[in-house]
Each structure stands twice: as C-alpha cells, then as structure tokens.
mmCIF file with all atom_site columns, C-alpha atoms in Angstrom:
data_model
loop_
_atom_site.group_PDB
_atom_site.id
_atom_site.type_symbol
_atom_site.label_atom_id
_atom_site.label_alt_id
_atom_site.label_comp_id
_atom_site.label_asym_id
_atom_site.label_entity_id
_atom_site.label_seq_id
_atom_site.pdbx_PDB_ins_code
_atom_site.Cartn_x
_atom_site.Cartn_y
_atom_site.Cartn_z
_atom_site.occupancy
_atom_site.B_iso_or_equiv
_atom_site.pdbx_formal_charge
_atom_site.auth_seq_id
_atom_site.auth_comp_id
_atom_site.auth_asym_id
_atom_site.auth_atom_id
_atom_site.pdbx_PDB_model_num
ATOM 1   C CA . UNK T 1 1   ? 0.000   0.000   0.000  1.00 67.00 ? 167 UNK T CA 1
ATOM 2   C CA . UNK T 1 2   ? 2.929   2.577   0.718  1.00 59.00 ? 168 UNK T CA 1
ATOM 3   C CA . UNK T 1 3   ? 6.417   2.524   1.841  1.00 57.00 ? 169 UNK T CA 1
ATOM 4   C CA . UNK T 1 4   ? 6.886   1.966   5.677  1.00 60.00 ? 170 UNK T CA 1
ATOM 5   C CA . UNK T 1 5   ? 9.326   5.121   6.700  1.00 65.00 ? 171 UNK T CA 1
ATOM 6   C CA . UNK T 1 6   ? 6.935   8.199   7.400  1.00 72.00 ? 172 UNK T CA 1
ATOM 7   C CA . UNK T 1 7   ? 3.653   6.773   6.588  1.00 74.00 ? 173 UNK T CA 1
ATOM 8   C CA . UNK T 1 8   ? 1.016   4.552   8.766  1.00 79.00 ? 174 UNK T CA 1
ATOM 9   C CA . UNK T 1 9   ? -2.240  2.743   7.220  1.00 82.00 ? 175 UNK T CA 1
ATOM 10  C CA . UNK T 1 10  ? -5.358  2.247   8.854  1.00 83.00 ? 176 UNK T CA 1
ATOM 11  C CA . UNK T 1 11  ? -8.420  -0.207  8.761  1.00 85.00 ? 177 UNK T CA 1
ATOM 12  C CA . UNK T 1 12  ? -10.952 2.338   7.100  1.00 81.00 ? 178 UNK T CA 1
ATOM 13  C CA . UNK T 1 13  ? -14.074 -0.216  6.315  1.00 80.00 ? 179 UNK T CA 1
ATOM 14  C CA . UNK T 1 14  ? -14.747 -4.128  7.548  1.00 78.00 ? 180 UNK T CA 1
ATOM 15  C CA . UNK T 1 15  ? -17.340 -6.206  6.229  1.00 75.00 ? 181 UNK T CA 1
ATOM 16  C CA . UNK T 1 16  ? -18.382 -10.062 6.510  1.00 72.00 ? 182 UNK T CA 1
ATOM 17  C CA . UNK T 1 17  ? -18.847 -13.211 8.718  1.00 73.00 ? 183 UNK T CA 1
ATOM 18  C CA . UNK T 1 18  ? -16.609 -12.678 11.322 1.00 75.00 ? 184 UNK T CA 1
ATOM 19  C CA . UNK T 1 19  ? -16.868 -15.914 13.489 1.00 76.00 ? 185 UNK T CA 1
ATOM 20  C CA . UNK T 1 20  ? -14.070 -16.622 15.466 1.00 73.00 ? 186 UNK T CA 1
ATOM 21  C CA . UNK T 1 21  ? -10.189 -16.436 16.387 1.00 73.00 ? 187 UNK T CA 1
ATOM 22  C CA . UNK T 1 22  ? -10.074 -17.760 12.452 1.00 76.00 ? 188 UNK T CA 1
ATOM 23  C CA . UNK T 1 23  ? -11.391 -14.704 11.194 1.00 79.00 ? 189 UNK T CA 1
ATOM 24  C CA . UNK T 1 24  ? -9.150  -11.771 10.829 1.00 83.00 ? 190 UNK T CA 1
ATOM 25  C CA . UNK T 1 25  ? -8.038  -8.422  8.659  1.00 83.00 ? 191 UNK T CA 1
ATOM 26  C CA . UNK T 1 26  ? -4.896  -6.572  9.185  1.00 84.00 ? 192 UNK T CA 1
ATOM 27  C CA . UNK T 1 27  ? -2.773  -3.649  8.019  1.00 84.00 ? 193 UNK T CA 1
ATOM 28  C CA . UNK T 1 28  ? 0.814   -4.433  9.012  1.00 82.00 ? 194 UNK T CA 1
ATOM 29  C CA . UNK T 1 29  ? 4.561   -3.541  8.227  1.00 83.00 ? 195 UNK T CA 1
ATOM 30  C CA . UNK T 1 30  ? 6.890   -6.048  5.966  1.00 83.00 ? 196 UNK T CA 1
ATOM 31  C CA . UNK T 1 31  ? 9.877   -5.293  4.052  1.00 86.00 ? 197 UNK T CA 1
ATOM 32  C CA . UNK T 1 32  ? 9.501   -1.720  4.458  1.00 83.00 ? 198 UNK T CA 1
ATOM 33  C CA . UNK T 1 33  ? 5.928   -1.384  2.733  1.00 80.00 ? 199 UNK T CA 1
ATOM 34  C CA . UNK T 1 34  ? 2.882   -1.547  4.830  1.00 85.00 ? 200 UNK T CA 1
ATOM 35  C CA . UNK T 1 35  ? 0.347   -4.444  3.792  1.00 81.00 ? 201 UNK T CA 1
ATOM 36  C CA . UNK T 1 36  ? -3.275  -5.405  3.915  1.00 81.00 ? 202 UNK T CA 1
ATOM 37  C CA . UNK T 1 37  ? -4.484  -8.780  4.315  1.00 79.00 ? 203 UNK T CA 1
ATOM 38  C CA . UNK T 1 38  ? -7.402  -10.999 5.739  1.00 78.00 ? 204 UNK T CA 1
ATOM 39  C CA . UNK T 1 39  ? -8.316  -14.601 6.768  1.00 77.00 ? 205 UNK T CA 1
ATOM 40  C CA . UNK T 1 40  ? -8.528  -16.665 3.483  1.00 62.00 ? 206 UNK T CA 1
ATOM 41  C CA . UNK T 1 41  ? -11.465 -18.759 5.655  1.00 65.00 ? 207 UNK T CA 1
ATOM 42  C CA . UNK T 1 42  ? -13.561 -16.130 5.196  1.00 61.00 ? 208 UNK T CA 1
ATOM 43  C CA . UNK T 1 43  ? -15.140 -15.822 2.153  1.00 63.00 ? 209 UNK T CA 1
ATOM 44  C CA . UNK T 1 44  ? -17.275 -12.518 2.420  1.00 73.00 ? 210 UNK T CA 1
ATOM 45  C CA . UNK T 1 45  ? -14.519 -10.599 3.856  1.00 75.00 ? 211 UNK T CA 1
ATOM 46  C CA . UNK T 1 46  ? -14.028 -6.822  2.400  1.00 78.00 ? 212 UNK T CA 1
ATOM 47  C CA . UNK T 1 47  ? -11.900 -4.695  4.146  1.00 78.00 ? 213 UNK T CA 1
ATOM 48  C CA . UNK T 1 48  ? -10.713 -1.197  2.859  1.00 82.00 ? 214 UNK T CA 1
ATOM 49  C CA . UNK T 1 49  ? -7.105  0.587   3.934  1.00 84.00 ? 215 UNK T CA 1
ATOM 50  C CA . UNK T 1 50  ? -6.017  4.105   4.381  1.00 82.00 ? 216 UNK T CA 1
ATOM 51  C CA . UNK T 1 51  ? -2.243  5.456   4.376  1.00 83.00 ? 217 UNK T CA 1
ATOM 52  C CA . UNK T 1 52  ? -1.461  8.754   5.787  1.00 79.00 ? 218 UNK T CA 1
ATOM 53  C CA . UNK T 1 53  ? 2.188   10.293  4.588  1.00 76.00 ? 219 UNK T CA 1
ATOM 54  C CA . UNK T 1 54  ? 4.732   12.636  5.782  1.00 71.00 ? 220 UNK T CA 1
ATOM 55  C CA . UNK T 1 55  ? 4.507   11.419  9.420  1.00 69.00 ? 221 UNK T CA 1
ATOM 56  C CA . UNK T 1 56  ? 7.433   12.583  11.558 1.00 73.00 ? 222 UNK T CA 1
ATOM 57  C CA . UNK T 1 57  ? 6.455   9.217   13.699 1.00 73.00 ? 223 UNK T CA 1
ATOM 58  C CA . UNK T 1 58  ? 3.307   6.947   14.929 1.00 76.00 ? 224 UNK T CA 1
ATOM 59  C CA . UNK T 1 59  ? 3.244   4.713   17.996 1.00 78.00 ? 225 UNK T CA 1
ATOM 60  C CA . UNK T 1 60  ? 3.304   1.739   18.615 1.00 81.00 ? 226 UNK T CA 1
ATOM 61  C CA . UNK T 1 61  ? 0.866   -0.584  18.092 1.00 87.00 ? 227 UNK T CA 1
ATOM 62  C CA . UNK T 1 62  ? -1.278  -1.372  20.867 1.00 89.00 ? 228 UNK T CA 1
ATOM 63  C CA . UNK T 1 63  ? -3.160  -4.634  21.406 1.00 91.00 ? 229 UNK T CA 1
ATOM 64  C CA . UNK T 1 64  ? -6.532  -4.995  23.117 1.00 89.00 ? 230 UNK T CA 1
ATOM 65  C CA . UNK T 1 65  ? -8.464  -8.143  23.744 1.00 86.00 ? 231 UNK T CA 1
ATOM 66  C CA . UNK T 1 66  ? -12.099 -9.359  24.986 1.00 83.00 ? 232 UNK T CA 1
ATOM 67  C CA . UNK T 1 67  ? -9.671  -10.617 28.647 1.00 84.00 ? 233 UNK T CA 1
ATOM 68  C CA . UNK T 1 68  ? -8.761  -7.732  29.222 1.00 79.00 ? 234 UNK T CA 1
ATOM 69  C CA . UNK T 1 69  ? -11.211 -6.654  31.061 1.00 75.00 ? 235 UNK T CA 1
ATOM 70  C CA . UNK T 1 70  ? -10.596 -2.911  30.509 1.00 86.00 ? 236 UNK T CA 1
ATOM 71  C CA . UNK T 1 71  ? -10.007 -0.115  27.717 1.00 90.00 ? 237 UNK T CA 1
ATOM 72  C CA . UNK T 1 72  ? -6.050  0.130   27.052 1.00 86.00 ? 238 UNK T CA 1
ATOM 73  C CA . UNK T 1 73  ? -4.919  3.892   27.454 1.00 87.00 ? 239 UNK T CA 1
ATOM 74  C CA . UNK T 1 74  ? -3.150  4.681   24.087 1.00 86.00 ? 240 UNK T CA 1
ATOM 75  C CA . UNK T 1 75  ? -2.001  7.871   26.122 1.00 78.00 ? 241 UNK T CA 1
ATOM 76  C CA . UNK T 1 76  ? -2.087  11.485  26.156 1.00 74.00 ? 242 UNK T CA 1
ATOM 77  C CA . UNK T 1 77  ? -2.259  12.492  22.268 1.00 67.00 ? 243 UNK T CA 1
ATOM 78  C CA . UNK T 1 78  ? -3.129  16.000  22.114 1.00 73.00 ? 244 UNK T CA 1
ATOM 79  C CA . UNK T 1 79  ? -2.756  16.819  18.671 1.00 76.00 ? 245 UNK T CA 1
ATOM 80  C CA . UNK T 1 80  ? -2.576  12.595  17.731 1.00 79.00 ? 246 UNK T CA 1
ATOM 81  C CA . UNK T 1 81  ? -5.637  10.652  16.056 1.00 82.00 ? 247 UNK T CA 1
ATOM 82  C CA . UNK T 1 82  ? -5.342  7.093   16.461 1.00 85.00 ? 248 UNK T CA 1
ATOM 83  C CA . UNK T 1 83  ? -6.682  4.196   13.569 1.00 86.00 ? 249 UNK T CA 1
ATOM 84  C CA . UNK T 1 84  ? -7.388  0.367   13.437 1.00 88.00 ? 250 UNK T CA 1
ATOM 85  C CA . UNK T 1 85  ? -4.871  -2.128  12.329 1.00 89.00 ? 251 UNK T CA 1
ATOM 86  C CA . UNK T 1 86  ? -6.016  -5.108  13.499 1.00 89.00 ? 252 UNK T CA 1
ATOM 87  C CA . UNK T 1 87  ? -9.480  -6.729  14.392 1.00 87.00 ? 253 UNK T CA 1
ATOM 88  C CA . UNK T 1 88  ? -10.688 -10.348 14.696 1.00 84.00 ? 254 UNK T CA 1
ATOM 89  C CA . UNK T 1 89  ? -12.955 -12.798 16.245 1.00 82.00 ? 255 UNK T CA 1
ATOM 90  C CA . UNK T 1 90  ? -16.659 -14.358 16.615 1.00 81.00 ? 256 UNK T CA 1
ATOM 91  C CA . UNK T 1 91  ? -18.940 -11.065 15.805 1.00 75.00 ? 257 UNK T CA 1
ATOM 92  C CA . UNK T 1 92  ? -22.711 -12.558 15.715 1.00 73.00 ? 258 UNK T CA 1
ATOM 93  C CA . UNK T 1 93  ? -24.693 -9.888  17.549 1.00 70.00 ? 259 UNK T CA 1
ATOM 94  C CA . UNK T 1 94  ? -25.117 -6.763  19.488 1.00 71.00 ? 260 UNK T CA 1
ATOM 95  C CA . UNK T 1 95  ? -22.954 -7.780  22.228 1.00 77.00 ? 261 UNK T CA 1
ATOM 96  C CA . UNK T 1 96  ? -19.642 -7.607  20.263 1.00 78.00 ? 262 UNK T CA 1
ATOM 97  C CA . UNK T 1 97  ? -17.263 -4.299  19.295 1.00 80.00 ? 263 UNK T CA 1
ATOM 98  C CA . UNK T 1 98  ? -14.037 -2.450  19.370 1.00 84.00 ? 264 UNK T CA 1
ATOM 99  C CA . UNK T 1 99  ? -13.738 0.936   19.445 1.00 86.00 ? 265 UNK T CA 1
ATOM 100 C CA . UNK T 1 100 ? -11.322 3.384   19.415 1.00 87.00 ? 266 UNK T CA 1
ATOM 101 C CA . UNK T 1 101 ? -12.138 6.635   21.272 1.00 86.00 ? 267 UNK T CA 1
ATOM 102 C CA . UNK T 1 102 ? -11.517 9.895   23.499 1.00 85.00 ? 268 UNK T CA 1
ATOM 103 C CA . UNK T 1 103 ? -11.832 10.659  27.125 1.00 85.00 ? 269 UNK T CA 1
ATOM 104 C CA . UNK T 1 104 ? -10.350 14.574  28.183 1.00 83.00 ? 270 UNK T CA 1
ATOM 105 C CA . UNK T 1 105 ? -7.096  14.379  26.312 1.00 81.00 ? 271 UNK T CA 1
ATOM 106 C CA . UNK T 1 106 ? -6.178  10.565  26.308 1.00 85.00 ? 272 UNK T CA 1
ATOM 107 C CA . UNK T 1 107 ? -7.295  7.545   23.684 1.00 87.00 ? 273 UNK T CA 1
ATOM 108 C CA . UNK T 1 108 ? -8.248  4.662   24.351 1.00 90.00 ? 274 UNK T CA 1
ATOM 109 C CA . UNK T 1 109 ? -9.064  1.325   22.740 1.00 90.00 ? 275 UNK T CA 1
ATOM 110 C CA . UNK T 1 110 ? -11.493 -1.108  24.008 1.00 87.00 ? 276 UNK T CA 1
ATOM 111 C CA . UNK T 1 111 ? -14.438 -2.867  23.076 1.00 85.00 ? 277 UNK T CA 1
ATOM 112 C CA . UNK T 1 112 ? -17.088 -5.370  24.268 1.00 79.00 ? 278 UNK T CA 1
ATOM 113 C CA . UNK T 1 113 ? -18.037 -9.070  23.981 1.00 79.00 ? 279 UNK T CA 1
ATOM 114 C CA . UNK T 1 114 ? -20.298 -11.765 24.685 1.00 75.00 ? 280 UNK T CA 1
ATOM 115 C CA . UNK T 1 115 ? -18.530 -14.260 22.358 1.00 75.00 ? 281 UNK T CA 1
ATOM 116 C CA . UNK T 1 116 ? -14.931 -15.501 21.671 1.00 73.00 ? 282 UNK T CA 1
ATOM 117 C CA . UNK T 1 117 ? -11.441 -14.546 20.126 1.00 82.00 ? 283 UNK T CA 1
ATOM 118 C CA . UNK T 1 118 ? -12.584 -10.368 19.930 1.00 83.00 ? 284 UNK T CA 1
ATOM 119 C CA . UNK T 1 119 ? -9.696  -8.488  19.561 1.00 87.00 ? 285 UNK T CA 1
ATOM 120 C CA . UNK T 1 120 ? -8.018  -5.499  18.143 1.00 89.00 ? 286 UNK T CA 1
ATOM 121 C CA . UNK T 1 121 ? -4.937  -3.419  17.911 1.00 91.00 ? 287 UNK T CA 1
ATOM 122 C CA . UNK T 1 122 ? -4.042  0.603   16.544 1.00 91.00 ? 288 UNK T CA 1
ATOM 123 C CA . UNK T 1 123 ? -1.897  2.774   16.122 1.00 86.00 ? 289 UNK T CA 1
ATOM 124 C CA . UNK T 1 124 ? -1.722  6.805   16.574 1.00 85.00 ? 290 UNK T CA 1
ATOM 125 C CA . UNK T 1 125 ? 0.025   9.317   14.436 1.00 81.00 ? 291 UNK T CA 1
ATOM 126 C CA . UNK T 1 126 ? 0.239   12.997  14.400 1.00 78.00 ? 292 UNK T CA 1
ATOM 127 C CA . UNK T 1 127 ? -2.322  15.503  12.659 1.00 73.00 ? 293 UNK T CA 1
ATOM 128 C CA . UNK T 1 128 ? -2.676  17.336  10.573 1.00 63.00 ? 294 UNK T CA 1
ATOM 129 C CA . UNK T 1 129 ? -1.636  14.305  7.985  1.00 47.00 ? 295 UNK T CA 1
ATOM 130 C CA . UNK T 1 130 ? -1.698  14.191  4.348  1.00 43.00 ? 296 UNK T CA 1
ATOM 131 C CA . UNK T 1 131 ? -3.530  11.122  2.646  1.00 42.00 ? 297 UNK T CA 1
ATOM 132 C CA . UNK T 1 132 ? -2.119  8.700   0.248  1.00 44.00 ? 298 UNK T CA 1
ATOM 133 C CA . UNK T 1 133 ? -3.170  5.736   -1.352 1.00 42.00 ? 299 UNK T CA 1
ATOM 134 C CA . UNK T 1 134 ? -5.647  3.842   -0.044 1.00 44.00 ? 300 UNK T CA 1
ATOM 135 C CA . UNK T 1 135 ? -6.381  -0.305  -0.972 1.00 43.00 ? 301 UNK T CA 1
ATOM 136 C CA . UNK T 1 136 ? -9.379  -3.102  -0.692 1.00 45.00 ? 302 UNK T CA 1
ATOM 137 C CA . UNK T 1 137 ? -9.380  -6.240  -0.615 1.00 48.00 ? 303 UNK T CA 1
ATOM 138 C CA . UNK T 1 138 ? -12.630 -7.296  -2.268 1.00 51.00 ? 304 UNK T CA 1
ATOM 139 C CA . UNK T 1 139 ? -15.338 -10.148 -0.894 1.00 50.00 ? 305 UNK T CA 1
ATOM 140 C CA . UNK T 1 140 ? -14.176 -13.536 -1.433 1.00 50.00 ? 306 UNK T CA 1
ATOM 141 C CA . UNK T 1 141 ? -10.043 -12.218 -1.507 1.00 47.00 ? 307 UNK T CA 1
#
C-alpha cells in the first residue's frame, strides 16, 4: 500500500462473517511497505485501507483483547488521532465491538463481547496528515 518510513495505514471499512479467532483483517509492516491482508477462511470478507504520509512518527501498536477486562490507554495524544490495524474474532450480535475513542485528552481502545477470540490493535500518528493511497481487498479475496 505505501512505503513503511513516514507513513502509517489504517483499517478504514470491515465487512463479513466474522466468526471466530479464524477470522481476521490486518494492516501491518513487511519489508519496508505496509500491507493489507485478511483470513482466506472467510469468504465474504471486504476490508478497505487508508495510508497517511509525511509522518514525523506513529506509535506503537497497541493490542486490546475481549480478557482484558478494561479499555487500554493509548495515552495522552493531544494533537494525535489514532486508527485500526487489526481486528478479529466471533462477531454474531449486538454484544460484540471495538472501538477506538476519546476521554479529556487521552485515547483509548477497548471494546465489548459476549462471544470468543474479539480483539483489536491501533496505532496513533500525528495531525494534521496528508492522505495517500488507499487499498481493498474485495469479498471472497
């Protein structure tokens, strides 16, 4: 999707059967390019990718899952928006989300479940940001 030095991609849109620890999208760093992929098991998966450029730096990627118990403080980012990069597990009903959000000045990720396997990770970057290219992987990729 882009080169890895000064630029961080985000999950921008995830669709399909998400139904367990088997089902999975992800926007990760390889070789110096960031990538988007997804659990071949899952058939109707679409999932769509954003790349922001000319960071001076991003964090970290954090990790939250459904044992957890509580939100994970990304930190203090005045001035910082924060993105998906990773989400997976057994969505079947209201019960079941991760979220990324605000509380004063701090971030958070987080999320609720009455299944199995939810989990997701980010990422936070400075703004203001310029966009770059973004990607897709289409149903059935």
């Amino acid at each position: 999707m882009a080169f890895s030095s000064g630029s961080a991609c985000v999950l921008t849109f995830i669709s399909g059967n998400f139904d367990g620890a088997d089902a999975w999208v992800r926007a990760y760093v390889a070789s110096g390019r960031w990538w988007l992929e997804g659990s071949r098991a899952n058939k109707q998966l679409e999932v769509r990718a954003r790349c922001i450029n000319n960071l001076s730096f991003m964090t970290t990627e954090y990790s939250w899952n459904q044992n957890d118990g509580q939100p994970i403080l990304l930190g203090s980012f005045v001035g910082l928006s924060c993105g998906f990069t990773f989400m997976q597990g057994n969505f079947k009903g209201g019960g079941e989300s991760v979220q990324i959000y605000p509380a004063g000045v701090d971030w958070y990720l987080g999320g609720d479940s009455q299944q199995n396997d939810v989990a997701a990770k980010a990422r936070c970057f400075p703004v203001p940001w310029s966009l770059s290219a973004s990607a897709s992987l289409p149903q059935g990729g």
